[in-house]
């Protein structure tokens, strides 16, 4: 495994949340990500799905070390990113980029599209001349479907979809090896989502990128991913090849998630059996003991409350963390 | 669904389709920045524009006008030696003060001092306030704690007292006054900038800048400062009149500029002593001072509306 | 069936510093009692503004012309006082974000009972009792305790249930649900959709479901209207719209939505960007993005054309039944 591309091992990100105390605060850890492990291979897309508050965005940022990890390791081409100092980390980030959810908020409103896209070049190719930079920016703009003559326009003059293309251009200009996509299409209109998804898949094919595609939309994740990781309250519920996960979901949570997605077909949508989960997500400050999903699970037993299930093999390329997946 | 308009073109290359290009036909190549938008809105605000023009004209007159006045501010007209009404024959267009010095020349010179104090002291406050505020807000943690507690301590020091001590210890120096006032005024500026930085810090574009390999300094300079500038510029226009007023107050107390040099505040102080005999010597500088303050406040309000149209 | 709510030639425009913008242009719609109309469109298509106008909730710079009749009463010409008696009592709205549409400093029980106290003149005790009853009907667990809680103490899903309960308090004839599940997670969305289906089956109210999610519409609506750039481009029964969409925009929307039940090789896309309302294309607003565009589309706007079964489209291209 020495040639591993990205290896995340038992990654934990806990945020101390002040829960009391007058002068000296009492803090409770909010376990946003709690023991997540996965591998990612070159050119592969790993989809990360889960509901809000499951820690999927935190996971993406922790992989880039934009948020420090509490414990565990993120090894990138053999070096552990969590052990690097500030300078080394900045150097390592050349190959690691991120595309954000809110296309407008992720662009500095006072900079032109060209300046925004060129920013990574200023940081990593500081010897480049102005003309060379401009050529590269225009090249990548064309590649992501923006008119190069719009180089001097400001973010607020673009539509949401175009802003997201600017964000993608900024992430791609250094030709990184891994791009984290944090809900890149969920703020976009339906007709624009498909354009952006296709663009990302195109770029992946051309540049041989690995993608960590974070989304709450299971349909889009199915379309773009090779493998899918299902998160719930910061823990991995299921990790499987796309085909296996969507055909034979093993974890009760995955099953419920899949059945909850509305299908744009009246006959199917009205006749399908929905697994309705009861209640809401428990507070991540005070997660249930044992299996975190047990409070909403139809199959929960005493065992689930006392023992945390480990990820175990449940078929070809499929791992599940449930005591009762065989039932 | 066989009849669906299947568009097998990839999205990445769809701009080569002529009708997609037509969508942007209206697009001009140069973008319009937020600053340009704000300026356009400011131009539409008549009160603010009139104030700005008035201030520019007044400042121009104060700095250039002295060359065209026959008397200088310190020259005593030995033929008069007392306050006289306006007299065009002697060249005292607004009359003289109790020592026989030309009032117009003195008002213009006082205006120079007041404008200079306003702008220089505010610049001092601006530089210190923005760097401290942005650093505290962006770096956070202990640095933030230390800087902000220092600001708290400074707030607790009675400002007047502080300035008076400085003046007494170092003597009445024209430039020291700028520095002293600036040192006092940066506190609020740094708090405002820090607050703005804290909200900006959590914006995704800052995170994006960090992911693009930006160092702390480059992020502060490239992203934080330009984005807090809007708020800062509003605060600056509102600080200038405060500073002018503070200088006037100091001069009124006799701690400001040294005679024969004068400022509007000093003129008002002198005029106040003789307001029963020659109200002119009080009213004229007072009108200049209050109109200037009024205009700065109007301009500040206008700028705030122009820069942040959502809050109107 | 009789129409409870009829919209006739409604135009909504907003005056902005850059000139007037038409958010809704000349649209006509009607909803029958006991029917659910799905109004589908992307952001800026005018789907929300149509019903904001109906409830008199347009922003200050907006004006509406045309006619909106609730059971024969014209809402646009009604006085503010009259509107106040109609809103909540006969026409109710469920918003996207329950946090911003519930008053933060008022207990749930009070917010719910106040609707009744205002419109039906009941005393506080009856009001609270009816509120409790309603919370039970929308399946809020431990309803009695929730009456004494403040909105921020509830989760997103529960808040949306409270919003639905509030809309149902006076048993209105028309319920307008504006993106009722967009802010919710998938599993919670499924719960709320289930509740809305129950409401629809048990009440005789007309429901207008405004959404961008075709899946939500497929599950709930009886009839669907598709809006693009402030106009209705297609309208028909839910079966017709999904099985045999007539307008290229509807076809494109259906094709570019990734589906969970079908494996797709490559997503089909609608080209270009959504239109800028300040600078709409000539002729058919959709023509720059349309694959079937002909010269006529660029100069002339297609009128709504009725096909069989009440299926309406605004496109020059003849429709071939699928």
mmCIF file with all atom_site columns, N, CA and C in Angstrom, chain A residues 169-201:
data_model
loop_
_atom_site.group_PDB
_atom_site.id
_atom_site.type_symbol
_atom_site.label_atom_id
_atom_site.label_alt_id
_atom_site.label_comp_id
_atom_site.label_asym_id
_atom_site.label_entity_id
_atom_site.label_seq_id
_atom_site.pdbx_PDB_ins_code
_atom_site.Cartn_x
_atom_site.Cartn_y
_atom_site.Cartn_z
_atom_site.occupancy
_atom_site.B_iso_or_equiv
_atom_site.pdbx_formal_charge
_atom_site.auth_seq_id
_atom_site.auth_comp_id
_atom_site.auth_asym_id
_atom_site.auth_atom_id
_atom_site.pdbx_PDB_model_num
ATOM 1  N N  . UNK A 1 169 ? -12.661 26.620 -12.619 1.00 0.00 ? 169 UNK A N  1
ATOM 2  C CA . UNK A 1 169 ? -11.458 27.040 -13.340 1.00 0.00 ? 169 UNK A CA 1
ATOM 3  C C  . UNK A 1 169 ? -10.324 27.329 -12.350 1.00 0.00 ? 169 UNK A C  1
ATOM 4  N N  . UNK A 1 170 ? -10.657 28.006 -11.255 1.00 0.00 ? 170 UNK A N  1
ATOM 5  C CA . UNK A 1 170 ? -9.641  28.311 -10.246 1.00 0.00 ? 170 UNK A CA 1
ATOM 6  C C  . UNK A 1 170 ? -9.058  27.013 -9.676  1.00 0.00 ? 170 UNK A C  1
ATOM 7  N N  . UNK A 1 171 ? -9.929  26.032 -9.444  1.00 0.00 ? 171 UNK A N  1
ATOM 8  C CA . UNK A 1 171 ? -9.450  24.782 -8.869  1.00 0.00 ? 171 UNK A CA 1
ATOM 9  C C  . UNK A 1 171 ? -8.608  23.991 -9.871  1.00 0.00 ? 171 UNK A C  1
ATOM 10 N N  . UNK A 1 172 ? -8.883  24.177 -11.173 1.00 0.00 ? 172 UNK A N  1
ATOM 11 C CA . UNK A 1 172 ? -8.236  23.331 -12.177 1.00 0.00 ? 172 UNK A CA 1
ATOM 12 C C  . UNK A 1 172 ? -6.971  23.936 -12.764 1.00 0.00 ? 172 UNK A C  1
ATOM 13 N N  . UNK A 1 173 ? -6.711  25.221 -12.542 1.00 0.00 ? 173 UNK A N  1
ATOM 14 C CA . UNK A 1 173 ? -5.668  25.885 -13.312 1.00 0.00 ? 173 UNK A CA 1
ATOM 15 C C  . UNK A 1 173 ? -4.280  25.323 -13.029 1.00 0.00 ? 173 UNK A C  1
ATOM 16 N N  . UNK A 1 174 ? -4.085  24.761 -11.833 1.00 0.00 ? 174 UNK A N  1
ATOM 17 C CA . UNK A 1 174 ? -2.777  24.173 -11.524 1.00 0.00 ? 174 UNK A CA 1
ATOM 18 C C  . UNK A 1 174 ? -2.709  22.709 -11.929 1.00 0.00 ? 174 UNK A C  1
ATOM 19 N N  . UNK A 1 175 ? -3.761  22.223 -12.582 1.00 0.00 ? 175 UNK A N  1
ATOM 20 C CA . UNK A 1 175 ? -3.846  20.790 -12.910 1.00 0.00 ? 175 UNK A CA 1
ATOM 21 C C  . UNK A 1 175 ? -3.605  19.929 -11.679 1.00 0.00 ? 175 UNK A C  1
ATOM 22 N N  . UNK A 1 176 ? -4.455  20.037 -10.666 1.00 0.00 ? 176 UNK A N  1
ATOM 23 C CA . UNK A 1 176 ? -4.246  19.270 -9.438  1.00 0.00 ? 176 UNK A CA 1
ATOM 24 C C  . UNK A 1 176 ? -4.526  17.791 -9.681  1.00 0.00 ? 176 UNK A C  1
ATOM 25 N N  . UNK A 1 177 ? -4.169  16.972 -8.703  1.00 0.00 ? 177 UNK A N  1
ATOM 26 C CA . UNK A 1 177 ? -4.428  15.534 -8.844  1.00 0.00 ? 177 UNK A CA 1
ATOM 27 C C  . UNK A 1 177 ? -5.703  15.129 -8.135  1.00 0.00 ? 177 UNK A C  1
ATOM 28 N N  . UNK A 1 178 ? -6.068  15.917 -7.110  1.00 0.00 ? 178 UNK A N  1
ATOM 29 C CA . UNK A 1 178 ? -7.289  15.589 -6.373  1.00 0.00 ? 178 UNK A CA 1
ATOM 30 C C  . UNK A 1 178 ? -8.100  16.863 -6.174  1.00 0.00 ? 178 UNK A C  1
ATOM 31 N N  . UNK A 1 179 ? -9.381  16.787 -6.484  1.00 0.00 ? 179 UNK A N  1
ATOM 32 C CA . UNK A 1 179 ? -10.252 17.930 -6.246  1.00 0.00 ? 179 UNK A CA 1
ATOM 33 C C  . UNK A 1 179 ? -11.394 17.490 -5.355  1.00 0.00 ? 179 UNK A C  1
ATOM 34 N N  . UNK A 1 180 ? -11.595 18.248 -4.281  1.00 0.00 ? 180 UNK A N  1
ATOM 35 C CA . UNK A 1 180 ? -12.721 17.984 -3.393  1.00 0.00 ? 180 UNK A CA 1
ATOM 36 C C  . UNK A 1 180 ? -13.879 18.836 -3.898  1.00 0.00 ? 180 UNK A C  1
ATOM 37 N N  . UNK A 1 181 ? -15.004 18.225 -4.175  1.00 0.00 ? 181 UNK A N  1
ATOM 38 C CA . UNK A 1 181 ? -16.170 18.988 -4.630  1.00 0.00 ? 181 UNK A CA 1
ATOM 39 C C  . UNK A 1 181 ? -17.186 18.979 -3.502  1.00 0.00 ? 181 UNK A C  1
ATOM 40 N N  . UNK A 1 182 ? -17.346 20.111 -2.850  1.00 0.00 ? 182 UNK A N  1
ATOM 41 C CA . UNK A 1 182 ? -18.262 20.176 -1.714  1.00 0.00 ? 182 UNK A CA 1
ATOM 42 C C  . UNK A 1 182 ? -19.615 20.692 -2.177  1.00 0.00 ? 182 UNK A C  1
ATOM 43 N N  . UNK A 1 183 ? -20.515 19.798 -2.434  1.00 0.00 ? 183 UNK A N  1
ATOM 44 C CA . UNK A 1 183 ? -21.860 20.142 -2.927  1.00 0.00 ? 183 UNK A CA 1
ATOM 45 C C  . UNK A 1 183 ? -21.781 21.132 -4.089  1.00 0.00 ? 183 UNK A C  1
ATOM 46 N N  . UNK A 1 184 ? -21.027 20.823 -5.126  1.00 0.00 ? 184 UNK A N  1
ATOM 47 C CA . UNK A 1 184 ? -20.788 21.843 -6.156  1.00 0.00 ? 184 UNK A CA 1
ATOM 48 C C  . UNK A 1 184 ? -22.027 22.206 -6.957  1.00 0.00 ? 184 UNK A C  1
ATOM 49 N N  . UNK A 1 185 ? -23.060 21.387 -6.950  1.00 0.00 ? 185 UNK A N  1
ATOM 50 C CA . UNK A 1 185 ? -24.202 21.723 -7.795  1.00 0.00 ? 185 UNK A CA 1
ATOM 51 C C  . UNK A 1 185 ? -25.482 21.986 -7.010  1.00 0.00 ? 185 UNK A C  1
ATOM 52 N N  . UNK A 1 186 ? -25.442 21.846 -5.685  1.00 0.00 ? 186 UNK A N  1
ATOM 53 C CA . UNK A 1 186 ? -26.719 21.895 -4.979  1.00 0.00 ? 186 UNK A CA 1
ATOM 54 C C  . UNK A 1 186 ? -27.307 23.302 -4.928  1.00 0.00 ? 186 UNK A C  1
ATOM 55 N N  . UNK A 1 187 ? -26.500 24.332 -5.181  1.00 0.00 ? 187 UNK A N  1
ATOM 56 C CA . UNK A 1 187 ? -27.070 25.678 -5.184  1.00 0.00 ? 187 UNK A CA 1
ATOM 57 C C  . UNK A 1 187 ? -27.494 26.098 -6.584  1.00 0.00 ? 187 UNK A C  1
ATOM 58 N N  . UNK A 1 188 ? -27.398 25.199 -7.545  1.00 0.00 ? 188 UNK A N  1
ATOM 59 C CA . UNK A 1 188 ? -27.675 25.582 -8.931  1.00 0.00 ? 188 UNK A CA 1
ATOM 60 C C  . UNK A 1 188 ? -29.035 25.080 -9.389  1.00 0.00 ? 188 UNK A C  1
ATOM 61 N N  . UNK A 1 189 ? -29.554 25.724 -10.418 1.00 0.00 ? 189 UNK A N  1
ATOM 62 C CA . UNK A 1 189 ? -30.816 25.285 -11.001 1.00 0.00 ? 189 UNK A CA 1
ATOM 63 C C  . UNK A 1 189 ? -30.644 23.942 -11.699 1.00 0.00 ? 189 UNK A C  1
ATOM 64 N N  . UNK A 1 190 ? -31.763 23.216 -11.785 1.00 0.00 ? 190 UNK A N  1
ATOM 65 C CA . UNK A 1 190 ? -31.711 21.874 -12.354 1.00 0.00 ? 190 UNK A CA 1
ATOM 66 C C  . UNK A 1 190 ? -31.048 21.858 -13.730 1.00 0.00 ? 190 UNK A C  1
ATOM 67 N N  . UNK A 1 191 ? -31.422 22.818 -14.578 1.00 0.00 ? 191 UNK A N  1
ATOM 68 C CA . UNK A 1 191 ? -30.898 22.759 -15.939 1.00 0.00 ? 191 UNK A CA 1
ATOM 69 C C  . UNK A 1 191 ? -29.403 23.060 -15.976 1.00 0.00 ? 191 UNK A C  1
ATOM 70 N N  . UNK A 1 192 ? -28.895 23.707 -14.930 1.00 0.00 ? 192 UNK A N  1
ATOM 71 C CA . UNK A 1 192 ? -27.476 24.062 -14.890 1.00 0.00 ? 192 UNK A CA 1
ATOM 72 C C  . UNK A 1 192 ? -26.668 22.952 -14.203 1.00 0.00 ? 192 UNK A C  1
ATOM 73 N N  . UNK A 1 193 ? -27.324 22.258 -13.260 1.00 0.00 ? 193 UNK A N  1
ATOM 74 C CA . UNK A 1 193 ? -26.648 21.164 -12.546 1.00 0.00 ? 193 UNK A CA 1
ATOM 75 C C  . UNK A 1 193 ? -26.029 20.168 -13.509 1.00 0.00 ? 193 UNK A C  1
ATOM 76 N N  . UNK A 1 194 ? -26.821 19.773 -14.487 1.00 0.00 ? 194 UNK A N  1
ATOM 77 C CA . UNK A 1 194 ? -26.340 18.754 -15.422 1.00 0.00 ? 194 UNK A CA 1
ATOM 78 C C  . UNK A 1 194 ? -25.118 19.257 -16.176 1.00 0.00 ? 194 UNK A C  1
ATOM 79 N N  . UNK A 1 195 ? -25.125 20.536 -16.552 1.00 0.00 ? 195 UNK A N  1
ATOM 80 C CA . UNK A 1 195 ? -23.961 21.096 -17.260 1.00 0.00 ? 195 UNK A CA 1
ATOM 81 C C  . UNK A 1 195 ? -22.712 20.990 -16.402 1.00 0.00 ? 195 UNK A C  1
ATOM 82 N N  . UNK A 1 196 ? -22.839 21.360 -15.125 1.00 0.00 ? 196 UNK A N  1
ATOM 83 C CA . UNK A 1 196 ? -21.666 21.377 -14.252 1.00 0.00 ? 196 UNK A CA 1
ATOM 84 C C  . UNK A 1 196 ? -21.178 19.958 -13.960 1.00 0.00 ? 196 UNK A C  1
ATOM 85 N N  . UNK A 1 197 ? -22.126 19.032 -13.765 1.00 0.00 ? 197 UNK A N  1
ATOM 86 C CA . UNK A 1 197 ? -21.735 17.642 -13.524 1.00 0.00 ? 197 UNK A CA 1
ATOM 87 C C  . UNK A 1 197 ? -20.986 17.099 -14.737 1.00 0.00 ? 197 UNK A C  1
ATOM 88 N N  . UNK A 1 198 ? -21.525 17.364 -15.932 1.00 0.00 ? 198 UNK A N  1
ATOM 89 C CA . UNK A 1 198 ? -20.843 16.890 -17.140 1.00 0.00 ? 198 UNK A CA 1
ATOM 90 C C  . UNK A 1 198 ? -19.457 17.506 -17.274 1.00 0.00 ? 198 UNK A C  1
ATOM 91 N N  . UNK A 1 199 ? -19.358 18.791 -16.938 1.00 0.00 ? 199 UNK A N  1
ATOM 92 C CA . UNK A 1 199 ? -18.060 19.464 -17.017 1.00 0.00 ? 199 UNK A CA 1
ATOM 93 C C  . UNK A 1 199 ? -17.052 18.790 -16.086 1.00 0.00 ? 199 UNK A C  1
ATOM 94 N N  . UNK A 1 200 ? -17.479 18.519 -14.860 1.00 0.00 ? 200 UNK A N  1
ATOM 95 C CA . UNK A 1 200 ? -16.572 17.892 -13.899 1.00 0.00 ? 200 UNK A CA 1
ATOM 96 C C  . UNK A 1 200 ? -16.119 16.514 -14.401 1.00 0.00 ? 200 UNK A C  1
ATOM 97 N N  . UNK A 1 201 ? -17.070 15.772 -14.967 1.00 0.00 ? 201 UNK A N  1
ATOM 98 C CA . UNK A 1 201 ? -16.721 14.427 -15.450 1.00 0.00 ? 201 UNK A CA 1
ATOM 99 C C  . UNK A 1 201 ? -15.767 14.510 -16.635 1.00 0.00 ? 201 UNK A C  1
#
